[in-house]
């Protein structure tokens, strides 16, 4: 079974400046597919006719007139309509769509405040409580509690983000704040206005809405929530002769003397450390604030941004190249199944105990009848609870350990993880939950910590009660045997059908990350695809740790598909001890992505019965979401996997899966290559070196590169072949 994660989206008012910018952003979004766009005056026209730079992303898609029935069932609808229009349509839309995102001012303020500043009563006051204020950097948690989103205004976003870190910590006075801002002429929209004429705006600066601008109420509301007391802002906007961009300069009185620039910069960096859209710049004195450094050309041809040194997250595995069909590329040396892949870093620890402040161990307690190791513990050396985060299976049938660990992680703290293999403790009801809690209690007693600070993981057979006798004796014995060299023992103790332990390390500045995982089957791109524990000596607050883990998982484990099955027990846990102190947030996320990527690749290489390690790379898609749809369809196809097992470059099956994936494509523009040898061009067979291709297909590592030739969306999914050995392994309970 193949699981996809693209959201079907609609856009209202897609031919205005706001709608066009939204179309550009959605085209580059890895999980959105725009399927319906409305316009009034441009209804019937192709998007590419109105905005030629968007043609590569949207092809012949046309604007449609507004009809509510056309939007029914969409996952999300963005309203880019003028102010006042959304509140008239929302009563009919909120019951039809999953989420309504309003980009106007219609749902940002309470009804009384709205009437005072906008001079008219709200048309749908009963819906105001259903919208969350969408300033993500400040109200991320509130967004999760609401179905619909009111996108903040442009000026309030600039001013609120500038002042929030200071007001949140009481570093400045909440009254007497002055905000001056300049912006470009496109903010007024495409309608003809005297103030937007070139002859009026050129070589001119004009102030407007002096101390009466409607965005003032929004600023004061947002900042008062952050400061937890009333905030007053004196705001004056200015129109300057540029197309787009905002520069806000804010003034506030320090709440106490001695507030240095160095302290301010440190505070800003810490406040926004995990927010990639906010960049805190520490520049030499005298450097100008320059809008040209951040402003991008309006409606340029769609492409995807890349941050130097960060890898291409969301598009492929760490350290993977960007080869297209026909590019030769160099393949890694093939390894036989079952070799010691963890020994790539011989001579240094590569597991959880490579990190200062953590101990681990693994033993054979008797859970497995074979007598193989089956019980592991990873714990902080001083037994202190530290910041922790977790991502768990999306399967609605969740094992007892998953349920217990979720509950224990509510406070974002943990001191230990206890894991067993040989029994999943899944589909075991209340008794199973009691057994999972008992494992936490035993670990807590043995280590001298709170039971709520212990997380629990199990892997093995589903539907069989946990054999508690070996657990009751094994956990106390293991608690007394933990050591700073026990990481590899722990990694071996969580193996089931794995042939080798899976371990990885990475660095983030002065900090180290160490990880272990198990996984050889039930691997599918729908989180989490496996059991893993990552520890680090970096100091990372729990909320940032959770966001970093979600980011890492999305481009690693979520891009792994061996058999399309999601386990009941999948869990990825991270504990941050803090001994190395704070590290750069982006560097930490990159390092976490690196270890997760390494573990994902190790799992694919060790998949049950696999004789091929395969990367399915799709380029040239309409969006990253389309690319993922296409790559997952190919990677999860049993027919493709069978032909790989036979070393048969049967590209017809690949093309067929691309066409059935739901991704937008023109079959006569598709190219397909195996290990850089193109076998299909423009949707038909093409001449190639058959002997060279046969040699490539006989190897263990294969890259199937598919260029859809539509736009710029890319994605890579890891998979394997489907062998007789896989069937033999899974034709019985295992």
Tab-separated table of N, CA and C in Angstrom, residues 150-222:
chain	number	residue	atom	x	y	z
A	150	UNK	N	-6.149	33.133	9.984
A	150	UNK	CA	-6.151	34.518	9.515
A	150	UNK	C	-4.700	34.952	9.367
A	151	UNK	N	-4.266	35.161	8.140
A	151	UNK	CA	-2.879	35.537	7.884
A	151	UNK	C	-2.659	36.979	8.345
A	152	UNK	N	-1.608	37.259	9.097
A	152	UNK	CA	-1.386	38.623	9.586
A	152	UNK	C	-1.069	39.594	8.453
A	153	UNK	N	-1.296	40.883	8.720
A	153	UNK	CA	-0.983	41.907	7.739
A	153	UNK	C	0.514	42.087	7.568
A	154	UNK	N	0.885	42.791	6.499
A	154	UNK	CA	2.304	42.953	6.183
A	154	UNK	C	3.016	43.819	7.222
A	155	UNK	N	2.455	44.990	7.519
A	155	UNK	CA	3.083	45.850	8.518
A	155	UNK	C	3.098	45.194	9.910
A	156	UNK	N	1.975	44.611	10.373
A	156	UNK	CA	2.017	43.949	11.680
A	156	UNK	C	3.048	42.824	11.766
A	157	UNK	N	3.254	42.110	10.658
A	157	UNK	CA	4.267	41.056	10.674
A	157	UNK	C	5.648	41.646	10.917
A	158	UNK	N	5.990	42.694	10.170
A	158	UNK	CA	7.316	43.303	10.307
A	158	UNK	C	7.516	43.894	11.696
A	159	UNK	N	6.548	44.653	12.165
A	159	UNK	CA	6.695	45.332	13.452
A	159	UNK	C	6.630	44.336	14.614
A	160	UNK	N	5.713	43.382	14.556
A	160	UNK	CA	5.562	42.421	15.658
A	160	UNK	C	6.791	41.532	15.807
A	161	UNK	N	7.339	41.066	14.691
A	161	UNK	CA	8.531	40.223	14.776
A	161	UNK	C	9.727	41.006	15.303
A	162	UNK	N	9.767	42.302	14.995
A	162	UNK	CA	10.884	43.117	15.476
A	162	UNK	C	10.809	43.359	16.977
A	163	UNK	N	9.602	43.524	17.504
A	163	UNK	CA	9.452	43.915	18.906
A	163	UNK	C	9.145	42.757	19.853
A	164	UNK	N	8.606	41.669	19.345
A	164	UNK	CA	8.166	40.572	20.215
A	164	UNK	C	9.261	40.042	21.136
A	165	UNK	N	10.495	39.789	20.650
A	165	UNK	CA	11.516	39.264	21.570
A	165	UNK	C	11.785	40.186	22.756
A	166	UNK	N	11.697	41.480	22.551
A	166	UNK	CA	11.970	42.436	23.621
A	166	UNK	C	10.815	42.504	24.612
A	167	UNK	N	9.586	42.515	24.106
A	167	UNK	CA	8.424	42.603	24.981
A	167	UNK	C	8.180	41.299	25.731
A	168	UNK	N	8.481	40.169	25.101
A	168	UNK	CA	8.260	38.876	25.758
A	168	UNK	C	9.094	38.727	27.021
A	169	UNK	N	10.284	39.310	27.040
A	169	UNK	CA	11.171	39.203	28.194
A	169	UNK	C	11.172	40.466	29.047
A	170	UNK	N	10.285	41.424	28.724
A	170	UNK	CA	10.214	42.640	29.517
A	170	UNK	C	11.435	43.522	29.404
A	171	UNK	N	12.132	43.466	28.278
A	171	UNK	CA	13.350	44.258	28.105
A	171	UNK	C	13.056	45.704	27.733
A	172	UNK	N	11.826	45.978	27.230
A	172	UNK	CA	11.461	47.350	26.869
A	172	UNK	C	10.099	47.672	27.459
A	173	UNK	N	9.808	48.962	27.567
A	173	UNK	CA	8.523	49.411	28.088
A	173	UNK	C	7.421	49.140	27.059
A	174	UNK	N	6.235	48.738	27.509
A	174	UNK	CA	5.155	48.419	26.565
A	174	UNK	C	4.432	49.643	26.015
A	175	UNK	N	4.707	50.812	26.539
A	175	UNK	CA	4.047	52.031	26.071
A	175	UNK	C	5.080	52.975	25.466
A	176	UNK	N	4.583	53.862	24.600
A	176	UNK	CA	5.474	54.809	23.954
A	176	UNK	C	6.281	54.214	22.829
A	177	UNK	N	5.876	53.073	22.298
A	177	UNK	CA	6.585	52.442	21.179
A	177	UNK	C	6.238	53.182	19.886
A	178	UNK	N	7.239	53.472	19.102
A	178	UNK	CA	7.062	54.150	17.818
A	178	UNK	C	7.535	53.215	16.703
A	179	UNK	N	6.698	53.079	15.690
A	179	UNK	CA	7.062	52.245	14.537
A	179	UNK	C	6.858	53.047	13.265
A	180	UNK	N	7.915	53.215	12.504
A	180	UNK	CA	7.849	53.834	11.181
A	180	UNK	C	8.180	52.765	10.148
A	181	UNK	N	7.428	52.718	9.085
A	181	UNK	CA	7.666	51.694	8.076
A	181	UNK	C	7.486	52.274	6.687
A	182	UNK	N	8.268	51.766	5.743
A	182	UNK	CA	8.114	52.140	4.341
A	182	UNK	C	7.782	50.885	3.545
A	183	UNK	N	6.979	51.046	2.510
A	183	UNK	CA	6.617	49.893	1.684
A	183	UNK	C	6.436	50.327	0.246
A	184	UNK	N	6.342	49.323	-0.633
A	184	UNK	CA	6.231	49.587	-2.058
A	184	UNK	C	4.797	49.724	-2.525
A	185	UNK	N	4.646	50.075	-3.797
A	185	UNK	CA	3.334	50.417	-4.344
A	185	UNK	C	2.464	49.195	-4.647
A	186	UNK	N	3.042	47.995	-4.723
A	186	UNK	CA	2.229	46.826	-5.070
A	186	UNK	C	1.284	46.432	-3.944
A	187	UNK	N	1.532	46.950	-2.738
A	187	UNK	CA	0.653	46.616	-1.623
A	187	UNK	C	-0.768	47.095	-1.824
A	188	UNK	N	-0.965	48.055	-2.690
A	188	UNK	CA	-2.309	48.577	-2.964
A	188	UNK	C	-3.065	47.724	-3.975
A	189	UNK	N	-2.417	46.686	-4.522
A	189	UNK	CA	-3.082	45.824	-5.484
A	189	UNK	C	-2.936	46.314	-6.914
A	190	UNK	N	-3.632	45.616	-7.841
A	190	UNK	CA	-3.497	45.909	-9.265
A	190	UNK	C	-4.444	47.007	-9.743
A	191	UNK	N	-5.437	47.362	-8.896
A	191	UNK	CA	-6.400	48.379	-9.329
A	191	UNK	C	-5.709	49.725	-9.533
A	192	UNK	N	-6.219	50.500	-10.492
A	192	UNK	CA	-5.623	51.791	-10.811
A	192	UNK	C	-5.917	52.796	-9.699
A	193	UNK	N	-4.853	53.357	-9.112
A	193	UNK	CA	-4.978	54.379	-8.085
A	193	UNK	C	-3.986	55.495	-8.397
A	194	UNK	N	-4.390	56.722	-8.091
A	194	UNK	CA	-3.525	57.860	-8.373
A	194	UNK	C	-2.192	57.724	-7.654
A	195	UNK	N	-2.215	57.292	-6.396
A	195	UNK	CA	-0.975	57.206	-5.617
A	195	UNK	C	-0.015	56.162	-6.156
A	196	UNK	N	-0.513	55.223	-6.976
A	196	UNK	CA	0.355	54.181	-7.520
A	196	UNK	C	0.903	54.533	-8.896
A	197	UNK	N	0.457	55.626	-9.467
A	197	UNK	CA	0.963	56.030	-10.777
A	197	UNK	C	2.454	56.336	-10.694
A	198	UNK	N	3.171	56.004	-11.737
A	198	UNK	CA	4.615	56.244	-11.753
A	198	UNK	C	4.933	57.714	-11.498
A	199	UNK	N	4.180	58.596	-12.137
A	199	UNK	CA	4.465	60.026	-12.008
A	199	UNK	C	4.216	60.542	-10.599
A	200	UNK	N	3.365	59.852	-9.833
A	200	UNK	CA	3.091	60.256	-8.463
A	200	UNK	C	4.084	59.634	-7.479
A	201	UNK	N	4.433	58.366	-7.708
A	201	UNK	CA	5.274	57.653	-6.749
A	201	UNK	C	6.759	57.874	-6.974
A	202	UNK	N	7.170	58.088	-8.219
A	202	UNK	CA	8.587	58.201	-8.515
A	202	UNK	C	9.201	59.431	-7.838
A	203	UNK	N	10.395	59.236	-7.273
A	203	UNK	CA	11.137	60.305	-6.596
A	203	UNK	C	10.294	60.974	-5.514
A	204	UNK	N	9.536	60.176	-4.810
A	204	UNK	CA	8.629	60.724	-3.817
A	204	UNK	C	8.550	59.782	-2.618
A	205	UNK	N	8.327	60.324	-1.444
A	205	UNK	CA	8.023	59.574	-0.232
A	205	UNK	C	6.821	60.243	0.402
A	206	UNK	N	5.772	59.460	0.657
A	206	UNK	CA	4.562	60.054	1.222
A	206	UNK	C	4.094	59.242	2.420
A	207	UNK	N	3.788	59.935	3.500
A	207	UNK	CA	3.219	59.295	4.681
A	207	UNK	C	1.706	59.238	4.526
A	208	UNK	N	1.102	58.193	5.047
A	208	UNK	CA	-0.355	58.080	4.970
A	208	UNK	C	-0.858	57.372	6.223
A	209	UNK	N	-2.119	57.557	6.528
A	209	UNK	CA	-2.704	56.925	7.702
A	209	UNK	C	-1.975	57.278	8.984
A	210	UNK	N	-1.566	58.525	9.137
A	210	UNK	CA	-0.769	58.926	10.295
A	210	UNK	C	-1.514	58.628	11.596
A	211	UNK	N	-0.978	57.710	12.377
A	211	UNK	CA	-1.496	57.321	13.692
A	211	UNK	C	-2.921	56.777	13.632
A	212	UNK	N	-3.441	56.531	12.423
A	212	UNK	CA	-4.803	56.011	12.287
A	212	UNK	C	-4.857	54.752	11.422
A	213	UNK	N	-3.694	54.259	11.003
A	213	UNK	CA	-3.688	53.111	10.095
A	213	UNK	C	-4.304	51.886	10.780
A	214	UNK	N	-5.120	51.152	10.032
A	214	UNK	CA	-5.858	50.016	10.607
A	214	UNK	C	-4.950	48.934	11.162
A	215	UNK	N	-3.753	48.810	10.626
A	215	UNK	CA	-2.847	47.769	11.103
A	215	UNK	C	-2.358	48.031	12.525
A	216	UNK	N	-2.563	49.243	13.024
A	216	UNK	CA	-2.140	49.540	14.394
A	216	UNK	C	-2.830	48.617	15.390
A	217	UNK	N	-4.126	48.405	15.214
A	217	UNK	CA	-4.874	47.534	16.127
A	217	UNK	C	-4.318	46.119	16.121
A	218	UNK	N	-3.946	45.665	14.961
A	218	UNK	CA	-3.397	44.309	14.841
A	218	UNK	C	-2.047	44.196	15.537
A	219	UNK	N	-1.201	45.209	15.374
A	219	UNK	CA	0.097	45.216	16.062
A	219	UNK	C	-0.090	45.183	17.568
A	220	UNK	N	-0.954	46.048	18.069
A	220	UNK	CA	-1.151	46.131	19.510
A	220	UNK	C	-1.729	44.830	20.064
A	221	UNK	N	-2.641	44.205	19.308
A	221	UNK	CA	-3.196	42.935	19.746
A	221	UNK	C	-2.129	41.851	19.813
A	222	UNK	N	-1.329	41.724	18.754
A	222	UNK	CA	-0.307	40.677	18.709
A	222	UNK	C	0.741	40.877	19.793
